[in-house]
Tab-separated table of C-alpha atoms in Angstrom:
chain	number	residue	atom	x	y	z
A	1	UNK	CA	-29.571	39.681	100.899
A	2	UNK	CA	-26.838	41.830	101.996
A	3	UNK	CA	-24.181	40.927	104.586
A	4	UNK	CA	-25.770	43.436	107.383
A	5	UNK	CA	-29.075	42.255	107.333
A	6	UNK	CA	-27.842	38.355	107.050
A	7	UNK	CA	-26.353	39.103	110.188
A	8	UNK	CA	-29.775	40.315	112.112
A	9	UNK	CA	-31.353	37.118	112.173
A	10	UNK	CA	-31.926	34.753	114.988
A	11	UNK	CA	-30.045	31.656	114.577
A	12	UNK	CA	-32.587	29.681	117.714
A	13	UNK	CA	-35.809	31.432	115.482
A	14	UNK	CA	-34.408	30.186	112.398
A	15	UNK	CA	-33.989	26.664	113.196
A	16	UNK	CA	-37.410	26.370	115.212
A	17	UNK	CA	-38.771	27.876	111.915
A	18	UNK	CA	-37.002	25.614	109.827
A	19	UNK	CA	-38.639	22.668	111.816
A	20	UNK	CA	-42.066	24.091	111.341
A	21	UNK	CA	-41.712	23.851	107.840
A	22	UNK	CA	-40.497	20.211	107.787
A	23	UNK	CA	-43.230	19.526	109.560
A	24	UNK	CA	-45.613	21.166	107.355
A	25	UNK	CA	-43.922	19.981	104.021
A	26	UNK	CA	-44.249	16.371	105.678
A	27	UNK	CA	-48.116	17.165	106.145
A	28	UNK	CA	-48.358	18.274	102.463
A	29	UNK	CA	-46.676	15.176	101.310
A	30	UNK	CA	-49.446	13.172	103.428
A	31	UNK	CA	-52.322	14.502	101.645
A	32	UNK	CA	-51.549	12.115	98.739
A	33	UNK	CA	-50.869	8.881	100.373
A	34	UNK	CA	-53.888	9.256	103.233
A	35	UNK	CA	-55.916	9.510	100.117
A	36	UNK	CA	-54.291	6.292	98.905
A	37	UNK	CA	-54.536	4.609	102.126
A	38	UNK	CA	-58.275	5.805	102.361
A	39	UNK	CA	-59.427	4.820	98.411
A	40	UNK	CA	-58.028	1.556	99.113
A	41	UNK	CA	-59.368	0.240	101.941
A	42	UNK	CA	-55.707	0.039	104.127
A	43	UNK	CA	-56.406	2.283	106.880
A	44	UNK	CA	-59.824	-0.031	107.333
A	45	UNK	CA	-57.776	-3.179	107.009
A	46	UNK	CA	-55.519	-2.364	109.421
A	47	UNK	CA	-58.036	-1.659	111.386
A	48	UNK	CA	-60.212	-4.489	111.112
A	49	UNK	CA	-56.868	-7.162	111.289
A	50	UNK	CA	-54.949	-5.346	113.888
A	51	UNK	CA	-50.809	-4.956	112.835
A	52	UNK	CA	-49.735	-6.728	109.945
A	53	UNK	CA	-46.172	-7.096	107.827
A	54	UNK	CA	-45.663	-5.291	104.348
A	55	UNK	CA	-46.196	-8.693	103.350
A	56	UNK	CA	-49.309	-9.216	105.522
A	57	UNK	CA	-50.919	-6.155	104.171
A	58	UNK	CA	-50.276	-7.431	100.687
A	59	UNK	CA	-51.854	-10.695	101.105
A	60	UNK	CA	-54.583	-9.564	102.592
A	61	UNK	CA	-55.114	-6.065	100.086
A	62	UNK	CA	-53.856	-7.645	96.831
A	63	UNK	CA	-51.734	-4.864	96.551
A	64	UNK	CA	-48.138	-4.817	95.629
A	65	UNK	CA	-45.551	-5.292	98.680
A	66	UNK	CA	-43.470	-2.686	97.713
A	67	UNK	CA	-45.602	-0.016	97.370
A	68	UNK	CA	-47.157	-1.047	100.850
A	69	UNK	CA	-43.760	-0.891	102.785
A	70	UNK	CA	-42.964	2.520	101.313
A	71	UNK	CA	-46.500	3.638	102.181
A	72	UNK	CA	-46.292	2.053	105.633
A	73	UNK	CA	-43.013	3.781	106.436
A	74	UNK	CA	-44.128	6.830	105.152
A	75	UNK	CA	-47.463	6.765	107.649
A	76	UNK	CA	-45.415	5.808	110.354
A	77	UNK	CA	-42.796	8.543	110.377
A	78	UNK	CA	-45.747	10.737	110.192
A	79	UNK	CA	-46.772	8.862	113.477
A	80	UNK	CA	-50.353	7.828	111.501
A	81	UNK	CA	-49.512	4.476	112.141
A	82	UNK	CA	-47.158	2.484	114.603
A	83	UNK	CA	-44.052	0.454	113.918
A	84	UNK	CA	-42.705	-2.165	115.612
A	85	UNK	CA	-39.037	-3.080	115.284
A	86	UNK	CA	-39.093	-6.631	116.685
A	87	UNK	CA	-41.999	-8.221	114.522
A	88	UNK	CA	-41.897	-5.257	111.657
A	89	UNK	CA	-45.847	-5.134	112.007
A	90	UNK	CA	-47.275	-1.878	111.195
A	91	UNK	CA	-50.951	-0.827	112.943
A	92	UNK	CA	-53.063	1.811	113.214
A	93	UNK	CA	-53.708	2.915	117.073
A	94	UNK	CA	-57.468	3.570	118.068
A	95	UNK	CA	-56.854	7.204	118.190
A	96	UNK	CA	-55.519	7.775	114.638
A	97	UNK	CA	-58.176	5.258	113.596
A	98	UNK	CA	-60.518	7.498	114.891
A	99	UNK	CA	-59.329	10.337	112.431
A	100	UNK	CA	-58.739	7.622	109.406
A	101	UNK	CA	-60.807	4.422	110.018
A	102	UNK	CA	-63.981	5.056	112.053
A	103	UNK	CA	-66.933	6.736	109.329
A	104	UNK	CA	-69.098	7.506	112.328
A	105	UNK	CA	-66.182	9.509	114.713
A	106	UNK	CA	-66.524	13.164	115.375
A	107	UNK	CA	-62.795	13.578	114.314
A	108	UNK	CA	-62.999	11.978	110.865
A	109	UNK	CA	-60.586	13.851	108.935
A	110	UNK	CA	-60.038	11.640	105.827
A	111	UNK	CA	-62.328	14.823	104.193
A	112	UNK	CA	-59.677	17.331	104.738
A	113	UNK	CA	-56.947	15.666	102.724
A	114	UNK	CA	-59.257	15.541	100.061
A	115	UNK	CA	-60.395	19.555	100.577
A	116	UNK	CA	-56.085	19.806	100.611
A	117	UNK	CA	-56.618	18.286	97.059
A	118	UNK	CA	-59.036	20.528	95.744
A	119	UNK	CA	-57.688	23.410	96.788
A	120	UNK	CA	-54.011	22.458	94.919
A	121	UNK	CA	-56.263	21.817	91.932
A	122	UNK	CA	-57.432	24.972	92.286
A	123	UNK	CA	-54.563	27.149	92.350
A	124	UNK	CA	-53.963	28.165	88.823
A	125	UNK	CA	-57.502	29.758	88.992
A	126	UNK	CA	-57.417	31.410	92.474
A	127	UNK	CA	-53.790	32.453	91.346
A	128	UNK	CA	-55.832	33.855	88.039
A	129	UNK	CA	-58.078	35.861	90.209
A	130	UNK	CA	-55.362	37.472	92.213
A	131	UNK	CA	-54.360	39.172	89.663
A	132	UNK	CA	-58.151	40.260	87.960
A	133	UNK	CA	-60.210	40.717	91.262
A	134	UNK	CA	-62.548	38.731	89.768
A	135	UNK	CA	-64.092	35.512	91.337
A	136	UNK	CA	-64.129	30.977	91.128
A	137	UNK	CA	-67.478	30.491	90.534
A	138	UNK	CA	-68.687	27.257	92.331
A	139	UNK	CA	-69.262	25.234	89.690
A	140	UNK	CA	-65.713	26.025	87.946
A	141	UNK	CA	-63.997	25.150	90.900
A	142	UNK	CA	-61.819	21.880	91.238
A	143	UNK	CA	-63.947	18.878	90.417
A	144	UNK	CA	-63.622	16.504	93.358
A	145	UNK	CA	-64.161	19.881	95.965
A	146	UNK	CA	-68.146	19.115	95.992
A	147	UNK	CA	-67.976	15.398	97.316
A	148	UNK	CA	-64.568	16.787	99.974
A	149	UNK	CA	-66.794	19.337	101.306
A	150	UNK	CA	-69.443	16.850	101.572
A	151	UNK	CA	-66.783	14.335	102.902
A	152	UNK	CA	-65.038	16.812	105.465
A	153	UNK	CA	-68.411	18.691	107.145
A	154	UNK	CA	-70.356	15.350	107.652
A	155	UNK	CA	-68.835	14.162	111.012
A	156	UNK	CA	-69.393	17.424	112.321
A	157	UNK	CA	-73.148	17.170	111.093
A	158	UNK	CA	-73.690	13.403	112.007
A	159	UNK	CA	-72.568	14.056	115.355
A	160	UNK	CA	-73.946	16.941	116.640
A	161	UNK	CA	-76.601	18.475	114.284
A	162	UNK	CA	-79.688	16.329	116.098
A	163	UNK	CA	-78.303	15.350	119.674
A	164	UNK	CA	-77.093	19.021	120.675
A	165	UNK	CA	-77.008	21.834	117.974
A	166	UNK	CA	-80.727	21.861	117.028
A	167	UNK	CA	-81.686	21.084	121.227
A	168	UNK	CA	-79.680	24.374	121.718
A	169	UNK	CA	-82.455	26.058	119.573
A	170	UNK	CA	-85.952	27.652	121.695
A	171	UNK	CA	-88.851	25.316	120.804
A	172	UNK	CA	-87.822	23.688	117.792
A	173	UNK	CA	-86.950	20.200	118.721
A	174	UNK	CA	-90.369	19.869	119.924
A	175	UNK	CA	-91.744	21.540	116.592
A	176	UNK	CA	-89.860	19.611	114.641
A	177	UNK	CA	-91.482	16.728	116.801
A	178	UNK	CA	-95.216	17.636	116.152
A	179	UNK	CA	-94.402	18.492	112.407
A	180	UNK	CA	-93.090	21.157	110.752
A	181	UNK	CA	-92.008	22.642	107.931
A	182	UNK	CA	-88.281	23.277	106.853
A	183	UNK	CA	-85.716	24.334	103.934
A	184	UNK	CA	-82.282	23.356	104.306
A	185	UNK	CA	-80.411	26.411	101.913
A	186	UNK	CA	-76.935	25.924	100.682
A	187	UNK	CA	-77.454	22.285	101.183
A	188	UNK	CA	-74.870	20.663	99.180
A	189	UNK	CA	-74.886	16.983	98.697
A	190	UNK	CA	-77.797	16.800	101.018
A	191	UNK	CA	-76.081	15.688	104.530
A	192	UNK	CA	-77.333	17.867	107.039
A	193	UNK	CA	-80.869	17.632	105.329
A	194	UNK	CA	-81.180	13.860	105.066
A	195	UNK	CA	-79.931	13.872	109.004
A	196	UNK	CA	-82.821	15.901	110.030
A	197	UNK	CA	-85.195	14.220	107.750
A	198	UNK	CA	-84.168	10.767	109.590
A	199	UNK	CA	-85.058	12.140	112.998
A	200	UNK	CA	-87.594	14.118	112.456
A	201	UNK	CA	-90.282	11.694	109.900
A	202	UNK	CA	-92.965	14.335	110.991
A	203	UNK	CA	-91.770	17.273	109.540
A	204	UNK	CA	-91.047	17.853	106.110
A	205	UNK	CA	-87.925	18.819	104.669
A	206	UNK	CA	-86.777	20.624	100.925
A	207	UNK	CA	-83.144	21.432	100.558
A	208	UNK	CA	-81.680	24.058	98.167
A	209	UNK	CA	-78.590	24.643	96.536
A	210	UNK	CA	-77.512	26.590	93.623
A	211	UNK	CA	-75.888	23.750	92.205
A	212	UNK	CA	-77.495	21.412	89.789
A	213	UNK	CA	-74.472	19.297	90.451
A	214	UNK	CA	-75.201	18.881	94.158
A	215	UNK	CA	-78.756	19.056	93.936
A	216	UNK	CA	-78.435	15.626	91.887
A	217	UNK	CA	-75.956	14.231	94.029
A	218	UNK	CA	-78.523	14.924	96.926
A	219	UNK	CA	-81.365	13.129	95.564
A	220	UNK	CA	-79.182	10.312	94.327
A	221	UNK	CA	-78.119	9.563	98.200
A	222	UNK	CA	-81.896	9.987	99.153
A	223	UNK	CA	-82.988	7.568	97.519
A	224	UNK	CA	-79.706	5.341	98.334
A	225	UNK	CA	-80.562	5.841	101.465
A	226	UNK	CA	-84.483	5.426	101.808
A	227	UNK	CA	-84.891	8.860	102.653
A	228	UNK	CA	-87.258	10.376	100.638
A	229	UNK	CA	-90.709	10.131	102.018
A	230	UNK	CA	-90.486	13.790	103.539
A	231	UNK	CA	-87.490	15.195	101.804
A	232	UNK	CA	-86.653	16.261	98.784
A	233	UNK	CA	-84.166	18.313	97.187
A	234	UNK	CA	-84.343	21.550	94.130
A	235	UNK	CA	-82.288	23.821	92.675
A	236	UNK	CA	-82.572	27.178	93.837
A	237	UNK	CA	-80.632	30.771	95.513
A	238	UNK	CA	-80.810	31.640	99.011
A	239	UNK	CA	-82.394	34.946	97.596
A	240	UNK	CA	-85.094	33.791	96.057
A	241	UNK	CA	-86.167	29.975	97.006
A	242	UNK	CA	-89.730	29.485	96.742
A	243	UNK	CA	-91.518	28.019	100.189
A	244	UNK	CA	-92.911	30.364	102.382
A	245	UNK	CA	-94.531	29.798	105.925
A	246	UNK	CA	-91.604	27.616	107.254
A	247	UNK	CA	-91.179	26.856	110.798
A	248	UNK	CA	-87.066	26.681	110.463
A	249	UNK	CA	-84.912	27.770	107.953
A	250	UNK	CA	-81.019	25.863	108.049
A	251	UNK	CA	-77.687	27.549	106.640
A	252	UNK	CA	-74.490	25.015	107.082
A	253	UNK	CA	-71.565	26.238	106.081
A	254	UNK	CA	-72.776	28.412	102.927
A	255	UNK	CA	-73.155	31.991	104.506
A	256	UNK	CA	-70.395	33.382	104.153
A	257	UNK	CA	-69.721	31.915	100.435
A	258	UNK	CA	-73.108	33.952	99.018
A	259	UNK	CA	-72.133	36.794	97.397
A	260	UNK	CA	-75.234	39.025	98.742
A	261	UNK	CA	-75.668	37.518	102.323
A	262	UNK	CA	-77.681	40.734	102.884
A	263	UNK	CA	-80.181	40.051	100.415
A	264	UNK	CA	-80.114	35.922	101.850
A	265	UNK	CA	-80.944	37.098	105.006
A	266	UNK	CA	-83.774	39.566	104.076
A	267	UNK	CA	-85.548	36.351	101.813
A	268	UNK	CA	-85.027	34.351	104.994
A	269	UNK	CA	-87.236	36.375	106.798
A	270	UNK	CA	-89.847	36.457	104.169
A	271	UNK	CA	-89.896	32.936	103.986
A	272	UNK	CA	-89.912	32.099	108.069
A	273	UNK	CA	-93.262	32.454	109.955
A	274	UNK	CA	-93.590	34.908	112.980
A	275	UNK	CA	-92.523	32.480	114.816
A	276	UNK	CA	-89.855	30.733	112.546
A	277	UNK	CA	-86.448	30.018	113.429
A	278	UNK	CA	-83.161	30.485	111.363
A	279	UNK	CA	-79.758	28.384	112.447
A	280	UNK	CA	-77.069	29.753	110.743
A	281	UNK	CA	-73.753	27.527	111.104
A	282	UNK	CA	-70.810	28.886	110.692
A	283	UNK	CA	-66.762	28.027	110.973
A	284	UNK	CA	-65.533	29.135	114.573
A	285	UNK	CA	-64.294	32.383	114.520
A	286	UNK	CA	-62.978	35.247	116.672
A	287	UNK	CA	-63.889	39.318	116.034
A	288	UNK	CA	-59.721	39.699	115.204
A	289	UNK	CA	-57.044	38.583	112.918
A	290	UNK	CA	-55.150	37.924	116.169
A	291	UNK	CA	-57.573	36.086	117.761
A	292	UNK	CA	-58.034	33.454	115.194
A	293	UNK	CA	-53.946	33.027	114.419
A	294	UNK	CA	-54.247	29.077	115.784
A	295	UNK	CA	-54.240	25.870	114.255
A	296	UNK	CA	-58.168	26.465	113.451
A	297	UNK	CA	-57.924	29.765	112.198
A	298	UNK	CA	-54.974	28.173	109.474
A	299	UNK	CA	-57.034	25.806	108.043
A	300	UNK	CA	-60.030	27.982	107.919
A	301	UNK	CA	-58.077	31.097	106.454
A	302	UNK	CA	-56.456	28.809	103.944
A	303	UNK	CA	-59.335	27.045	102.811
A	304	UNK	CA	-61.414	30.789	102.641
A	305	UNK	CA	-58.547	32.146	100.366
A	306	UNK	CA	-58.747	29.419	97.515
A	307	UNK	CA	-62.676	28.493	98.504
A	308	UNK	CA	-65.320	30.790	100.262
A	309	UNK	CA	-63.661	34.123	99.402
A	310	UNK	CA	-63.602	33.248	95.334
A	311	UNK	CA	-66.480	31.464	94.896
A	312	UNK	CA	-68.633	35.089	96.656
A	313	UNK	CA	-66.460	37.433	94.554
A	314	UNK	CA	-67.623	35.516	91.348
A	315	UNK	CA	-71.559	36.228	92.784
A	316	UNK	CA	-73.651	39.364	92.547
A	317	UNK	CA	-72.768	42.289	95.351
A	318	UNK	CA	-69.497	40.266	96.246
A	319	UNK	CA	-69.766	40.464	99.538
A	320	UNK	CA	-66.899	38.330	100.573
A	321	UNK	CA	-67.391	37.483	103.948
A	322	UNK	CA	-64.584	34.670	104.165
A	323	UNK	CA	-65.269	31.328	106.574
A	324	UNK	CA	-63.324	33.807	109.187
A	325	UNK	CA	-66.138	36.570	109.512
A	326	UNK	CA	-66.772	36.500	113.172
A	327	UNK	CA	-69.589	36.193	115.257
A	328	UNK	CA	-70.095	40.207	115.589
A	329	UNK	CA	-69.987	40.197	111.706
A	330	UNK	CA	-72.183	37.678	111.048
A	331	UNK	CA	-74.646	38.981	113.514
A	332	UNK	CA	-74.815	42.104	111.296
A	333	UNK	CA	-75.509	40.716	108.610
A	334	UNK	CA	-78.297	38.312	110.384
A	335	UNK	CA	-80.070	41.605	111.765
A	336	UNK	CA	-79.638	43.161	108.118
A	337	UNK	CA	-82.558	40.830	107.327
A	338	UNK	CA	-84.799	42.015	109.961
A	339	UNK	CA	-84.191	39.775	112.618
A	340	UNK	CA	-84.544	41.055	116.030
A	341	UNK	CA	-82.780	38.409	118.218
A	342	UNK	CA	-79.432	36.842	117.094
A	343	UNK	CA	-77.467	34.736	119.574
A	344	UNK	CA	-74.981	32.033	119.607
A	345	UNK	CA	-76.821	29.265	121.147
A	346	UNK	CA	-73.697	26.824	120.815
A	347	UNK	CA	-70.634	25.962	119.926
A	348	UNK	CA	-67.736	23.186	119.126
A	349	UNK	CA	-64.000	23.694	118.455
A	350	UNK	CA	-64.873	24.212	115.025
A	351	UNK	CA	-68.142	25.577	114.378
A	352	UNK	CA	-70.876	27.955	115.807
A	353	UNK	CA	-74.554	27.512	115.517
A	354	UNK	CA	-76.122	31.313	115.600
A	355	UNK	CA	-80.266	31.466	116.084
A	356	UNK	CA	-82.594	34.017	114.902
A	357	UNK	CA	-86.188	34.905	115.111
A	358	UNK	CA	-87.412	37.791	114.531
């Protein structure tokens, strides 16, 4: 850099920008030892016991003291945990326990770090496909992403798929009360389908994904979990899955990662009765690149750049919609399918549940 232009910049911008990226480098380095602290049970000890010494921890873990006080002070400067100078107790306050320590809490994050795994993993092969244009497909794509994804959209699900996002929908609580029938498409590991299943032992319930992978991790945690009476779970594409005459038709999370959303939307309507229903789910997301420049938009942008965008551009039509589409974009390609009505019935900080009928 030559002299002149060294001497444009703003020395206040430059330091504020400088202490961004410590704090983002200090996030990065988290990722690792959350993962630790989650795999081995301290975040739930600490918990459970309330503050306790390197030494405490130790005793109580098994683990090895000095690895624990490192750890500790690591968490602590990150302000995950709290440090007390007089006793030299470490604990974990309710609110970060809450994001660490509680399975059931709406902001469980513990499946982001490991998403911020995969997606390292992943780099040489994104990095790859910068340079070809070509796609990640699913199944090539780092090996723990499947059970992070899993991991990192279940509080989300747990907490309001049943109490508020399928209420928001015209008449289908009550259908779902009575009996009906349903395909959960894109389902993954089977979350959001064994939910609804568990609420809703009238109606019955089939969830697809294209990946065999999933599809037996799905009907492993069915039957873990007793859930199988009126689910169950095959392999198959949102294009061409075979029930017909279904009363609702569920997309979490998947849309925009299908290659021909188009042609998924145009089977959904095949498959729905008249009167069917289809809840699309999608990341929150603005019309604008400007509009969605926030913390949420960062995550999401990031995680569509080494996730969503690859695995479509590895599909047929390579649509690439990315988990930042937008409502008005997503609508499009809802009506594409011949649905008359598209609206968003609600939404969280994070997510936006879109109905259709025809």
């Amino acid at each position: 850099m030559d002299a002149s232009k060294q001497d444009k910049f703003n020395e206040e911008k430059l330091n504020s920008f400088i202490g961004q990226l410590l704090s983002d480098l200090g996030g990065a380095a988290s990722v690792p030892l959350v993962r630790i602290g989650d795999t081995l049970g301290l975040y739930r000890l600490l918990h459970e016991k309330g503050p306790m010494t390197p030494a405490a921890l130790a005793g109580a873990s098994g683990y090895h003291e000095r690895y624990l006080r490192e750890w500790l002070s690591a968490q602590a400067a990150s302000n995950y945990l709290a440090y007390d100078g007089k006793t030299g107790a470490f604990s974990l306050p309710p609110e970060q326990a809450m994001v660490f320590a509680v399975e059931s809490s709406p902001v469980n994050m513990i499946g982001a770090f490991d998403m911020m795994a995969a997606m390292v993993e992943n780099q040489k092969m994104v990095e790859t496909a910068f340079r070809s244009g070509k796609g990640v497909a699913w199944g090539n794509q780092a090996g723990c992403l499947f059970c992070a994804v899993a991991r990192f959209f279940r509080p989300g699900y747990l907490n309001n798929l049943v109490s508020a996002w399928i209420p928001a929908l015209n008449g289908v609580v009550e259908k779902l009360q009575r009996g009906a029938r349903v395909a959960d498409v894109g389902c993954g590991h089977g979350v959001s389908t064994m939910l609804m299943a568990k609420a809703f032992p009238n109606s019955t319930f089939i969830g697809y994904d294209f990946h065999e992978g999933s599809i037996a991790e799905a009907n492993a945690h069915a039957r873990a979990h007793g859930v199988t009476g009126n689910l169950r779970f095959e392999v198959g594409l949102a294009k061409d899955y075979p029930a017909r005459d279904l009363d609702l038709v569920t997309f979490f999370d998947c849309l925009h990662d299908m290659g021909d959303p188009h042609g998924a939307a145009a089977h959904v309507r095949k498959s729905l009765k008249p009167d069917g229903t289809w809840m699309v789910v999608e990341p929150m997301a603005q019309d604008t690149v400007e509009a969605n420049l926030n913390p949420v938009g960062r995550l999401y942008y990031s995680a569509s750049t080494m996730i969503c965008v690859p695995t479509s551009l590895a599909q047929e039509e390579r649509t690439a919609l990315g988990a930042q589409a937008g409502e008005s974009k997503l609508k499009d390609v809802i009506r594409s399918g011949g649905f008359g009505s598209v609206r968003v019935a609600t939404s969280t900080p994070f997510n936006m549940v879109l109905e259709a009928t025809a």
